Amino acid sequence: MAKRLKAAVAGANGYAGMTLVNLLSRHPGVELEQLTSRSFAGKPYASVFPLLELEGEFLSEPVPDGIDVVFSCLPHNVGAGKAGGWLAAGARVVDMSADFRLKDSSQYPKWYRQEHPAPELLAKAVFGLPELHERELAGAELIAAPGCYSTAAILALAPAVAAGLAGADIIVDAKSGVSGSGRSVSMGVHFSEVNESLGAYAIEGHRHQPEIVQELTALTRAVDSPHAAATRRSSPHGGELTVTFVPHLAPMTRGILATCYFDLKGSLKQLRDAYREFYAGQPFTRVVPQSPTTKLASHSNLCLVNVAAQNEKAVVTAALDNLVKGASGQGVECFNIAFGFDRKTALETPVQWP
Ligand SMILES: NC(=O)c1ccc[n+]([C@@H]2O[C@H](COP(=O)([O-])OP(=O)(O)OC[C@H]3O[C@@H](n4cnc5c(N)ncnc54)[C@H](OP(=O)(O)O)[C@@H]3O)[C@@H](O)[C@H]2O)c1
């Protein structure tokens, strides 16, 4: 058997990190060499992973020498200054945070309240959405896995935008389970605040919005169809789509449901054909006949997409698990592509229903 790749997981005791460790522990090509956490440094892995047979103790920071890949599951702004050192030591990096997702460094102060600490790395980073960037991901050294909301919204909209079947004004109404906010408790995600309740937040602008615009706008530029040209012409922002994105916190542990609305520039049949064609052969994004529920996708790396219309408006719904296809499953999927493994390795899970 070929030598296994040595992996470090930074932030292994957070929700994204724990999900990654669970997935990587069953990956035949990976040796989990280092798990890091400041609060668990020096404690055995079993203190966080009692169900996995993992020997070793948490480090406070990855030591990248001899490591093939660092999976960074740190909060945004934390790993951005460290990734350059990991790359210089010879490790490739799969970053689950937002630090390398936006191509334009001038956007970071607005959305992340600081100048980007390593803007020179942005050109190297590949946006880790395999349905759009599989070719660039092969051999990639720095992968920026998209946000959970962004994954659902982009996968819900990409075929329509690429085919020029969407008007330039798009609405994304999305609901997330509370694990989307991470493991450390804050008032907004406290059980007694969230249970039996539902509310919108970040109405003035959520950080995932520019990722969605970046990727969908690139698709309108990539297509050369009369519809796409019409979409560009009708855009009030010089070719960019307008995405009104409103996230909601739902009283559930995991899952994202994105309901997307746009003016349909064609027939429903054309729209459905465009989705079927776009996702033909994609292992994890499936066009389904009914509007999906979050539970259907729960614990899997699937994104389930339904295409419908009401009057002249298309209504596309997408459901995924924020910690798997919306985070760590997609990180593993990108890693598989980058290192030449079968894309589905460690990601085929039995159906979890109900
Ligand atoms: N949750 C999701 O659904 C989701 C989806 C997509 C992407 N992501 C992204 O994935 C990353 C991790 O999210 P999460 O949900 O796993 O968050 P989390 O549960 O809060 O975990 C954060 C991790 O980072 C470590 N950490 C926190 N502050 C740190 C600092 N200043 N320096 C070094 N380490 C620090 C924490 O461990 P110690 O405090 O012990 O060091 C913990 O391991 C974030 O960037 C998030 O945006 C999350």
mmCIF file of C-alpha atoms and ligand atoms in Angstrom:
data_model
loop_
_atom_site.group_PDB
_atom_site.id
_atom_site.type_symbol
_atom_site.label_atom_id
_atom_site.label_comp_id
_atom_site.label_asym_id
_atom_site.label_seq_id
_atom_site.Cartn_x
_atom_site.Cartn_y
_atom_site.Cartn_z
ATOM 1 C CA MET A 1 0.000 0.000 0.000
ATOM 2 C CA ALA A 2 1.247 3.520 -0.870
ATOM 3 C CA LYS A 3 2.622 5.663 1.944
ATOM 4 C CA ARG A 4 -0.137 7.483 3.789
ATOM 5 C CA LEU A 5 -0.110 11.278 3.781
ATOM 6 C CA LYS A 6 0.562 12.951 7.092
ATOM 7 C CA ALA A 7 -2.209 15.359 8.063
ATOM 8 C CA ALA A 8 -2.546 17.991 10.784
ATOM 9 C CA VAL A 9 -5.936 19.343 11.815
ATOM 10 C CA ALA A 10 -5.759 22.798 13.409
ATOM 11 C CA GLY A 11 -8.778 23.590 15.577
ATOM 12 C CA ALA A 12 -9.622 19.899 15.906
ATOM 13 C CA ASN A 13 -11.908 20.365 18.919
ATOM 14 C CA GLY A 14 -14.306 22.731 17.110
ATOM 15 C CA TYR A 15 -17.308 21.511 15.119
ATOM 16 C CA ALA A 16 -15.609 21.710 11.706
ATOM 17 C CA GLY A 17 -12.400 20.178 13.104
ATOM 18 C CA MET A 18 -14.223 17.329 14.846
ATOM 19 C CA THR A 19 -16.131 16.531 11.661
ATOM 20 C CA LEU A 20 -12.864 16.507 9.704
ATOM 21 C CA VAL A 21 -11.175 14.187 12.204
ATOM 22 C CA ASN A 22 -14.154 11.829 12.036
ATOM 23 C CA LEU A 23 -14.005 11.743 8.237
ATOM 24 C CA LEU A 24 -10.202 11.539 7.964
ATOM 25 C CA SER A 25 -10.010 8.750 10.562
ATOM 26 C CA ARG A 26 -11.612 6.459 7.960
ATOM 27 C CA HIS A 27 -9.559 7.767 4.996
ATOM 28 C CA PRO A 28 -7.234 4.996 3.782
ATOM 29 C CA GLY A 29 -4.661 7.483 2.429
ATOM 30 C CA VAL A 30 -4.316 9.637 5.553
ATOM 31 C CA GLU A 31 -2.376 9.390 8.787
ATOM 32 C CA LEU A 32 -3.769 11.797 11.415
ATOM 33 C CA GLU A 33 -0.386 12.999 12.640
ATOM 34 C CA GLN A 34 -1.265 16.133 14.647
ATOM 35 C CA LEU A 35 -4.481 17.505 16.128
ATOM 36 C CA THR A 36 -4.335 20.958 17.658
ATOM 37 C CA SER A 37 -6.316 22.995 20.173
ATOM 38 C CA ARG A 38 -5.150 25.611 22.636
ATOM 39 C CA SER A 39 -7.629 24.580 25.313
ATOM 40 C CA PHE A 40 -6.878 20.823 24.999
ATOM 41 C CA ALA A 41 -3.099 21.130 24.468
ATOM 42 C CA GLY A 42 -1.319 18.294 26.308
ATOM 43 C CA LYS A 43 -4.561 16.310 26.779
ATOM 44 C CA PRO A 44 -5.164 12.960 25.067
ATOM 45 C CA TYR A 45 -7.160 12.859 21.831
ATOM 46 C CA ALA A 46 -9.656 10.616 23.656
ATOM 47 C CA SER A 47 -10.761 13.609 25.730
ATOM 48 C CA VAL A 48 -12.435 15.005 22.596
ATOM 49 C CA PHE A 49 -12.847 11.810 20.537
ATOM 50 C CA PRO A 50 -13.838 9.040 22.968
ATOM 51 C CA LEU A 51 -15.393 6.981 20.152
ATOM 52 C CA LEU A 52 -12.359 7.006 17.835
ATOM 53 C CA GLU A 53 -9.258 4.910 18.367
ATOM 54 C CA LEU A 54 -6.756 7.758 18.149
ATOM 55 C CA GLU A 55 -3.496 7.712 20.085
ATOM 56 C CA GLY A 56 -1.759 10.943 20.954
ATOM 57 C CA GLU A 57 -2.061 14.312 22.633
ATOM 58 C CA PHE A 58 -3.264 17.645 21.332
ATOM 59 C CA LEU A 59 -0.633 20.210 20.370
ATOM 60 C CA SER A 60 -1.362 23.913 20.706
ATOM 61 C CA GLU A 61 -0.195 24.673 17.113
ATOM 62 C CA PRO A 62 0.607 22.555 14.048
ATOM 63 C CA VAL A 63 4.313 21.782 13.556
ATOM 64 C CA PRO A 64 4.344 21.678 9.748
ATOM 65 C CA ASP A 65 7.740 20.027 9.094
ATOM 66 C CA GLY A 66 7.133 16.612 7.562
ATOM 67 C CA ILE A 67 3.385 17.266 7.324
ATOM 68 C CA ASP A 68 1.808 16.876 3.863
ATOM 69 C CA VAL A 69 -1.403 18.775 4.534
ATOM 70 C CA VAL A 70 -2.737 21.116 7.212
ATOM 71 C CA PHE A 71 -6.527 21.288 7.499
ATOM 72 C CA SER A 72 -7.178 24.629 9.155
ATOM 73 C CA CYS A 73 -10.456 24.830 11.085
ATOM 74 C CA LEU A 74 -9.665 28.078 12.879
ATOM 75 C CA PRO A 75 -11.847 31.187 13.054
ATOM 76 C CA HIS A 76 -11.388 33.722 10.259
ATOM 77 C CA ASN A 77 -8.449 36.130 10.668
ATOM 78 C CA VAL A 78 -6.603 33.533 12.811
ATOM 79 C CA GLY A 79 -5.169 31.110 10.230
ATOM 80 C CA ALA A 80 -4.521 33.719 7.515
ATOM 81 C CA GLY A 81 -1.213 34.787 9.059
ATOM 82 C CA LYS A 82 -0.124 31.173 9.671
ATOM 83 C CA ALA A 83 -0.875 29.603 6.287
ATOM 84 C CA GLY A 84 2.202 31.146 4.615
ATOM 85 C CA GLY A 85 4.492 29.444 7.158
ATOM 86 C CA TRP A 86 2.764 26.081 6.701
ATOM 87 C CA LEU A 87 3.120 26.373 2.902
ATOM 88 C CA ALA A 88 6.785 27.436 3.197
ATOM 89 C CA ALA A 89 7.455 24.332 5.311
ATOM 90 C CA GLY A 90 6.143 22.194 2.425
ATOM 91 C CA ALA A 91 2.616 21.421 3.629
ATOM 92 C CA ARG A 92 -0.415 22.052 1.469
ATOM 93 C CA VAL A 93 -3.322 23.797 3.176
ATOM 94 C CA VAL A 94 -7.069 23.185 3.152
ATOM 95 C CA ASP A 95 -8.612 26.145 4.950
ATOM 96 C CA MET A 96 -12.181 25.913 6.210
ATOM 97 C CA SER A 97 -12.322 29.579 7.205
ATOM 98 C CA ALA A 98 -13.152 32.607 5.076
ATOM 99 C CA ASP A 99 -9.548 33.855 4.973
ATOM 100 C CA PHE A 100 -8.737 32.976 1.358
ATOM 101 C CA ARG A 101 -12.164 32.854 -0.285
ATOM 102 C CA LEU A 102 -12.394 36.366 -1.700
ATOM 103 C CA LYS A 103 -10.063 37.071 -4.607
ATOM 104 C CA ASP A 104 -10.094 40.836 -4.052
ATOM 105 C CA SER A 105 -8.036 41.743 -0.958
ATOM 106 C CA SER A 106 -9.716 45.174 -0.756
ATOM 107 C CA GLN A 107 -12.944 43.437 0.337
ATOM 108 C CA TYR A 108 -11.464 42.024 3.557
ATOM 109 C CA PRO A 109 -11.528 45.191 5.708
ATOM 110 C CA LYS A 110 -15.249 45.625 4.959
ATOM 111 C CA TRP A 111 -16.291 42.061 5.733
ATOM 112 C CA TYR A 112 -13.567 40.890 8.161
ATOM 113 C CA ARG A 113 -12.618 44.179 9.819
ATOM 114 C CA GLN A 114 -8.909 43.976 9.025
ATOM 115 C CA GLU A 115 -6.476 44.201 6.127
ATOM 116 C CA HIS A 116 -5.671 40.756 4.755
ATOM 117 C CA PRO A 117 -2.445 39.600 6.454
ATOM 118 C CA ALA A 118 -1.227 37.619 3.411
ATOM 119 C CA PRO A 119 -2.758 39.132 0.249
ATOM 120 C CA GLU A 120 0.042 37.609 -1.844
ATOM 121 C CA LEU A 121 -1.496 34.164 -1.194
ATOM 122 C CA LEU A 122 -4.937 35.021 -2.547
ATOM 123 C CA ALA A 123 -3.925 34.401 -6.171
ATOM 124 C CA LYS A 124 -2.723 30.914 -5.208
ATOM 125 C CA ALA A 125 -5.924 29.991 -3.368
ATOM 126 C CA VAL A 126 -8.498 27.849 -5.177
ATOM 127 C CA PHE A 127 -12.148 28.295 -4.175
ATOM 128 C CA GLY A 128 -12.978 24.829 -2.897
ATOM 129 C CA LEU A 129 -16.261 24.105 -4.605
ATOM 130 C CA PRO A 130 -15.575 21.006 -6.742
ATOM 131 C CA GLU A 131 -18.751 21.411 -8.820
ATOM 132 C CA LEU A 132 -17.221 24.619 -10.239
ATOM 133 C CA HIS A 133 -13.467 24.276 -9.760
ATOM 134 C CA GLU A 134 -12.525 20.600 -10.033
ATOM 135 C CA ARG A 135 -9.801 21.232 -12.632
ATOM 136 C CA GLU A 136 -8.095 23.992 -10.600
ATOM 137 C CA LEU A 137 -8.296 21.883 -7.451
ATOM 138 C CA ALA A 138 -6.118 19.122 -8.935
ATOM 139 C CA GLY A 139 -2.681 19.747 -7.440
ATOM 140 C CA ALA A 140 -3.814 22.899 -5.568
ATOM 141 C CA GLU A 141 -1.545 23.992 -2.715
ATOM 142 C CA LEU A 142 -3.980 26.292 -0.936
ATOM 143 C CA ILE A 143 -7.692 25.532 -0.915
ATOM 144 C CA ALA A 144 -10.302 27.908 0.488
ATOM 145 C CA ALA A 145 -13.392 25.839 1.263
ATOM 146 C CA PRO A 146 -16.508 28.009 0.825
ATOM 147 C CA GLY A 147 -18.921 28.908 3.607
ATOM 148 C CA CYS A 148 -21.899 26.701 4.387
ATOM 149 C CA TYR A 149 -24.506 29.224 3.220
ATOM 150 C CA SER A 150 -22.400 30.035 0.146
ATOM 151 C CA THR A 151 -22.147 26.383 -0.842
ATOM 152 C CA ALA A 152 -25.927 25.950 -0.690
ATOM 153 C CA ALA A 153 -26.664 29.222 -2.492
ATOM 154 C CA ILE A 154 -24.046 28.823 -5.242
ATOM 155 C CA LEU A 155 -25.055 25.225 -5.942
ATOM 156 C CA ALA A 156 -28.715 26.307 -6.032
ATOM 157 C CA LEU A 157 -28.013 29.087 -8.529
ATOM 158 C CA ALA A 158 -24.965 28.170 -10.635
ATOM 159 C CA PRO A 159 -26.729 26.203 -13.415
ATOM 160 C CA ALA A 160 -29.341 28.937 -13.936
ATOM 161 C CA VAL A 161 -26.749 31.709 -13.989
ATOM 162 C CA ALA A 162 -24.362 29.770 -16.225
ATOM 163 C CA ALA A 163 -27.160 29.082 -18.710
ATOM 164 C CA GLY A 164 -28.277 32.722 -18.677
ATOM 165 C CA LEU A 165 -31.693 31.661 -17.402
ATOM 166 C CA ALA A 166 -31.630 33.863 -14.280
ATOM 167 C CA GLY A 167 -32.447 37.563 -14.035
ATOM 168 C CA ALA A 168 -29.758 39.722 -12.437
ATOM 169 C CA ASP A 169 -31.722 40.286 -9.225
ATOM 170 C CA ILE A 170 -31.487 37.210 -7.019
ATOM 171 C CA ILE A 171 -32.909 36.573 -3.546
ATOM 172 C CA VAL A 172 -31.453 33.933 -1.245
ATOM 173 C CA ASP A 173 -33.476 33.207 1.878
ATOM 174 C CA ALA A 174 -31.505 30.688 3.939
ATOM 175 C CA LYS A 175 -31.938 28.900 7.266
ATOM 176 C CA SER A 176 -29.160 27.290 9.270
ATOM 177 C CA GLY A 177 -28.892 25.026 12.269
ATOM 178 C CA VAL A 178 -27.029 26.434 15.267
ATOM 179 C CA SER A 179 -23.856 24.361 14.778
ATOM 180 C CA GLY A 180 -23.145 26.806 11.932
ATOM 181 C CA SER A 181 -22.039 29.270 14.595
ATOM 182 C CA GLY A 182 -19.368 26.996 16.027
ATOM 183 C CA ARG A 183 -18.956 25.317 19.360
ATOM 184 C CA SER A 184 -18.286 28.171 21.736
ATOM 185 C CA VAL A 185 -21.494 29.440 23.281
ATOM 186 C CA SER A 186 -22.640 32.990 22.779
ATOM 187 C CA MET A 187 -25.974 34.476 23.753
ATOM 188 C CA GLY A 188 -27.450 34.322 20.241
ATOM 189 C CA VAL A 189 -27.003 30.543 20.007
ATOM 190 C CA HIS A 190 -27.779 29.619 23.607
ATOM 191 C CA PHE A 191 -30.393 26.797 23.787
ATOM 192 C CA SER A 192 -32.930 28.916 25.651
ATOM 193 C CA GLU A 193 -32.646 31.691 23.045
ATOM 194 C CA VAL A 194 -32.849 29.469 19.953
ATOM 195 C CA ASN A 195 -35.168 26.651 21.003
ATOM 196 C CA GLU A 196 -38.778 27.116 19.769
ATOM 197 C CA SER A 197 -37.696 30.257 17.914
ATOM 198 C CA LEU A 198 -36.775 31.366 14.387
ATOM 199 C CA GLY A 199 -35.243 34.650 13.342
ATOM 200 C CA ALA A 200 -33.332 36.478 10.625
ATOM 201 C CA TYR A 201 -29.942 38.077 11.281
ATOM 202 C CA ALA A 202 -27.230 40.046 9.444
ATOM 203 C CA ILE A 203 -29.935 41.621 7.266
ATOM 204 C CA GLU A 204 -27.619 44.526 6.355
ATOM 205 C CA GLY A 205 -25.072 42.115 4.923
ATOM 206 C CA HIS A 206 -23.651 38.724 5.819
ATOM 207 C CA ARG A 207 -20.054 37.720 5.132
ATOM 208 C CA HIS A 208 -21.058 34.921 2.780
ATOM 209 C CA GLN A 209 -22.764 37.357 0.417
ATOM 210 C CA PRO A 210 -19.569 38.514 -1.388
ATOM 211 C CA GLU A 211 -18.501 34.872 -1.944
ATOM 212 C CA ILE A 212 -21.830 34.130 -3.574
ATOM 213 C CA VAL A 213 -21.574 37.225 -5.795
ATOM 214 C CA GLN A 214 -17.931 36.476 -6.690
ATOM 215 C CA GLU A 215 -18.657 32.950 -7.886
ATOM 216 C CA LEU A 216 -21.943 33.666 -9.673
ATOM 217 C CA THR A 217 -20.570 36.756 -11.404
ATOM 218 C CA ALA A 218 -17.628 34.687 -12.681
ATOM 219 C CA LEU A 219 -20.173 32.291 -14.195
ATOM 220 C CA THR A 220 -22.000 35.061 -16.053
ATOM 221 C CA ARG A 221 -18.663 36.117 -17.535
ATOM 222 C CA ALA A 222 -17.773 32.556 -18.487
ATOM 223 C CA VAL A 223 -20.897 32.010 -20.595
ATOM 224 C CA ASP A 224 -21.327 33.456 -23.974
ATOM 225 C CA SER A 225 -25.049 33.127 -24.555
ATOM 226 C CA PRO A 226 -27.626 35.768 -25.504
ATOM 227 C CA HIS A 227 -29.345 35.130 -22.138
ATOM 228 C CA ALA A 228 -26.109 35.691 -20.170
ATOM 229 C CA ALA A 229 -25.447 38.892 -22.106
ATOM 230 C CA ALA A 230 -28.985 40.038 -21.290
ATOM 231 C CA THR A 231 -28.385 39.235 -17.605
ATOM 232 C CA ARG A 232 -25.192 41.313 -17.654
ATOM 233 C CA ARG A 233 -26.952 44.190 -19.414
ATOM 234 C CA SER A 234 -29.851 44.168 -16.942
ATOM 235 C CA SER A 235 -27.525 44.135 -13.926
ATOM 236 C CA PRO A 236 -27.622 47.441 -12.054
ATOM 237 C CA HIS A 237 -23.996 46.947 -10.934
ATOM 238 C CA GLY A 238 -22.049 46.807 -14.167
ATOM 239 C CA GLY A 239 -22.251 43.102 -14.878
ATOM 240 C CA GLU A 240 -22.422 41.945 -11.271
ATOM 241 C CA LEU A 241 -25.510 40.196 -10.082
ATOM 242 C CA THR A 242 -27.404 41.652 -7.165
ATOM 243 C CA VAL A 243 -27.798 39.054 -4.456
ATOM 244 C CA THR A 244 -30.070 39.869 -1.533
ATOM 245 C CA PHE A 245 -29.086 37.273 1.027
ATOM 246 C CA VAL A 246 -30.867 36.944 4.362
ATOM 247 C CA PRO A 247 -29.738 34.202 6.760
ATOM 248 C CA HIS A 248 -31.941 32.804 9.537
ATOM 249 C CA LEU A 249 -31.122 30.760 12.600
ATOM 250 C CA ALA A 250 -33.380 27.722 12.953
ATOM 251 C CA PRO A 251 -33.883 25.641 16.105
ATOM 252 C CA MET A 252 -32.037 22.576 14.807
ATOM 253 C CA THR A 253 -28.522 21.257 15.376
ATOM 254 C CA ARG A 254 -27.350 21.039 11.772
ATOM 255 C CA GLY A 255 -28.457 21.725 8.214
ATOM 256 C CA ILE A 256 -28.926 24.554 5.741
ATOM 257 C CA LEU A 257 -31.942 25.157 3.557
ATOM 258 C CA ALA A 258 -31.521 27.887 0.933
ATOM 259 C CA THR A 259 -34.619 29.021 -0.955
ATOM 260 C CA CYS A 260 -33.572 31.101 -3.966
ATOM 261 C CA TYR A 261 -35.800 33.286 -6.150
ATOM 262 C CA PHE A 262 -35.035 34.916 -9.494
ATOM 263 C CA ASP A 263 -36.790 36.032 -12.674
ATOM 264 C CA LEU A 264 -36.953 33.063 -14.993
ATOM 265 C CA LYS A 265 -35.552 33.954 -18.434
ATOM 266 C CA GLY A 266 -36.877 30.950 -20.292
ATOM 267 C CA SER A 267 -39.178 28.022 -19.637
ATOM 268 C CA LEU A 268 -39.234 25.797 -16.572
ATOM 269 C CA LYS A 269 -38.300 22.889 -18.836
ATOM 270 C CA GLN A 270 -35.197 24.736 -20.042
ATOM 271 C CA LEU A 271 -34.298 25.513 -16.443
ATOM 272 C CA ARG A 272 -34.696 21.911 -15.289
ATOM 273 C CA ASP A 273 -32.688 20.651 -18.283
ATOM 274 C CA ALA A 274 -29.915 23.131 -17.433
ATOM 275 C CA TYR A 275 -29.673 21.779 -13.856
ATOM 276 C CA ARG A 276 -29.744 18.158 -14.969
ATOM 277 C CA GLU A 277 -26.958 18.832 -17.484
ATOM 278 C CA PHE A 278 -24.835 20.925 -15.104
ATOM 279 C CA TYR A 279 -24.893 18.289 -12.375
ATOM 280 C CA ALA A 280 -24.737 15.186 -14.586
ATOM 281 C CA GLY A 281 -21.948 13.003 -13.220
ATOM 282 C CA GLN A 282 -21.487 15.098 -10.059
ATOM 283 C CA PRO A 283 -21.245 12.662 -7.142
ATOM 284 C CA PHE A 284 -22.558 14.911 -4.408
ATOM 285 C CA THR A 285 -24.999 17.415 -5.891
ATOM 286 C CA ARG A 286 -28.285 15.855 -6.900
ATOM 287 C CA VAL A 287 -31.302 17.333 -8.579
ATOM 288 C CA VAL A 288 -34.314 15.890 -6.748
ATOM 289 C CA PRO A 289 -38.006 15.866 -7.700
ATOM 290 C CA GLN A 290 -39.321 17.411 -4.456
ATOM 291 C CA SER A 291 -38.183 20.354 -2.407
ATOM 292 C CA PRO A 292 -35.578 18.782 -0.084
ATOM 293 C CA THR A 293 -35.438 18.913 3.707
ATOM 294 C CA THR A 294 -32.292 19.396 5.752
ATOM 295 C CA LYS A 295 -32.829 16.016 7.362
ATOM 296 C CA LEU A 296 -32.538 14.239 4.007
ATOM 297 C CA ALA A 297 -28.979 15.571 3.596
ATOM 298 C CA SER A 298 -28.045 15.302 7.266
ATOM 299 C CA HIS A 299 -24.605 13.766 8.008
ATOM 300 C CA SER A 300 -23.954 13.295 4.282
ATOM 301 C CA ASN A 301 -21.797 15.178 1.791
ATOM 302 C CA LEU A 302 -24.835 15.672 -0.444
ATOM 303 C CA CYS A 303 -26.403 18.882 -1.653
ATOM 304 C CA LEU A 304 -29.984 18.243 -2.785
ATOM 305 C CA VAL A 305 -31.437 20.726 -5.264
ATOM 306 C CA ASN A 306 -35.027 21.126 -6.447
ATOM 307 C CA VAL A 307 -36.025 23.362 -9.342
ATOM 308 C CA ALA A 308 -39.539 24.839 -9.507
ATOM 309 C CA ALA A 309 -41.337 28.035 -10.539
ATOM 310 C CA GLN A 310 -44.227 30.201 -9.393
ATOM 311 C CA ASN A 311 -45.605 32.571 -12.035
ATOM 312 C CA GLU A 312 -42.529 34.157 -13.689
ATOM 313 C CA LYS A 313 -40.232 33.460 -10.736
ATOM 314 C CA ALA A 314 -37.987 30.449 -10.441
ATOM 315 C CA VAL A 315 -37.848 28.966 -6.949
ATOM 316 C CA VAL A 316 -34.823 26.747 -6.368
ATOM 317 C CA THR A 317 -34.303 25.070 -3.006
ATOM 318 C CA ALA A 318 -31.061 23.464 -1.823
ATOM 319 C CA ALA A 319 -30.449 21.476 1.356
ATOM 320 C CA LEU A 320 -27.141 20.321 2.807
ATOM 321 C CA ASP A 321 -25.439 19.540 6.094
ATOM 322 C CA ASN A 322 -23.483 22.644 7.108
ATOM 323 C CA LEU A 323 -20.730 20.589 8.751
ATOM 324 C CA VAL A 324 -20.278 18.112 5.887
ATOM 325 C CA LYS A 325 -20.965 19.486 2.356
ATOM 326 C CA GLY A 326 -21.028 22.962 3.934
ATOM 327 C CA ALA A 327 -17.611 22.528 5.572
ATOM 328 C CA SER A 328 -15.468 19.495 6.340
ATOM 329 C CA GLY A 329 -16.898 16.961 3.884
ATOM 330 C CA GLN A 330 -16.263 19.446 1.118
ATOM 331 C CA GLY A 331 -12.765 20.038 2.574
ATOM 332 C CA VAL A 332 -12.063 16.302 2.294
ATOM 333 C CA GLU A 333 -13.578 16.249 -1.207
ATOM 334 C CA CYS A 334 -11.186 19.045 -2.260
ATOM 335 C CA PHE A 335 -8.267 17.285 -0.566
ATOM 336 C CA ASN A 336 -9.123 14.091 -2.499
ATOM 337 C CA ILE A 337 -9.046 15.980 -5.791
ATOM 338 C CA ALA A 338 -5.885 17.936 -4.911
ATOM 339 C CA PHE A 339 -3.937 14.790 -3.987
ATOM 340 C CA GLY A 340 -5.338 12.501 -6.685
ATOM 341 C CA PHE A 341 -7.619 10.281 -4.571
ATOM 342 C CA ASP A 342 -11.057 9.207 -5.757
ATOM 343 C CA ARG A 343 -13.274 12.219 -4.988
ATOM 344 C CA LYS A 344 -15.633 10.113 -2.865
ATOM 345 C CA THR A 345 -12.983 8.574 -0.579
ATOM 346 C CA ALA A 346 -14.105 8.692 3.078
ATOM 347 C CA LEU A 347 -17.290 10.517 2.068
ATOM 348 C CA GLU A 348 -19.729 7.734 1.287
ATOM 349 C CA THR A 349 -22.007 7.569 4.285
ATOM 350 C CA PRO A 350 -25.063 5.398 4.813
ATOM 351 C CA VAL A 351 -28.409 7.195 4.585
ATOM 352 C CA GLN A 352 -29.318 8.655 7.983
ATOM 353 C CA TRP A 353 -33.075 8.618 8.121
ATOM 354 C CA PRO A 354 -35.081 9.671 10.025
HETATM 355 N N1 LIG B 1 -19.652 25.414 11.793
HETATM 356 C C1 LIG B 1 -19.901 25.413 10.509
HETATM 357 O O1 LIG B 1 -20.990 24.995 10.065
HETATM 358 C C2 LIG B 1 -18.862 25.907 9.515
HETATM 359 C C3 LIG B 1 -19.149 25.762 8.152
HETATM 360 C C4 LIG B 1 -18.226 26.217 7.209
HETATM 361 C C5 LIG B 1 -17.056 26.807 7.645
HETATM 362 N N2 LIG B 1 -16.812 26.945 8.979
HETATM 363 C C6 LIG B 1 -15.575 27.626 9.372
HETATM 364 O O2 LIG B 1 -14.704 26.686 9.994
HETATM 365 C C7 LIG B 1 -13.939 27.350 10.994
HETATM 366 C C8 LIG B 1 -14.183 26.633 12.326
HETATM 367 O O3 LIG B 1 -15.566 26.716 12.641
HETATM 368 P P1 LIG B 1 -16.219 25.884 13.818
HETATM 369 O O4 LIG B 1 -17.662 25.948 13.624
HETATM 370 O O5 LIG B 1 -15.552 24.555 13.935
HETATM 371 O O6 LIG B 1 -15.817 26.806 15.059
HETATM 372 P P2 LIG B 1 -15.615 26.374 16.598
HETATM 373 O O7 LIG B 1 -16.453 25.178 16.879
HETATM 374 O O8 LIG B 1 -15.837 27.597 17.378
HETATM 375 O O9 LIG B 1 -14.082 25.961 16.661
HETATM 376 C C9 LIG B 1 -13.050 26.902 16.546
HETATM 377 C C10 LIG B 1 -11.702 26.214 16.718
HETATM 378 O O10 LIG B 1 -10.653 27.170 16.622
HETATM 379 C C11 LIG B 1 -9.878 27.190 17.857
HETATM 380 N N3 LIG B 1 -9.614 28.614 18.141
HETATM 381 C C12 LIG B 1 -10.536 29.561 18.490
HETATM 382 N N4 LIG B 1 -9.943 30.770 18.597
HETATM 383 C C13 LIG B 1 -8.631 30.582 18.289
HETATM 384 C C14 LIG B 1 -7.501 31.443 18.216
HETATM 385 N N5 LIG B 1 -7.605 32.757 18.478
HETATM 386 N N6 LIG B 1 -6.297 30.903 17.872
HETATM 387 C C15 LIG B 1 -6.177 29.578 17.612
HETATM 388 N N7 LIG B 1 -7.233 28.715 17.674
HETATM 389 C C16 LIG B 1 -8.434 29.212 17.998
HETATM 390 C C17 LIG B 1 -10.759 26.507 18.901
HETATM 391 O O11 LIG B 1 -10.020 25.739 19.815
HETATM 392 P P3 LIG B 1 -9.176 26.312 21.050
HETATM 393 O O12 LIG B 1 -9.926 27.520 21.548
HETATM 394 O O13 LIG B 1 -9.114 25.174 22.008
HETATM 395 O O14 LIG B 1 -7.839 26.641 20.470
HETATM 396 C C18 LIG B 1 -11.550 25.519 18.038
HETATM 397 O O15 LIG B 1 -10.788 24.365 17.805
HETATM 398 C C19 LIG B 1 -14.421 28.813 11.026
HETATM 399 O O16 LIG B 1 -13.560 29.615 10.280
HETATM 400 C C20 LIG B 1 -15.790 28.731 10.384
HETATM 401 O O17 LIG B 1 -16.188 29.926 9.771
HETATM 402 C C21 LIG B 1 -17.683 26.491 9.919
#
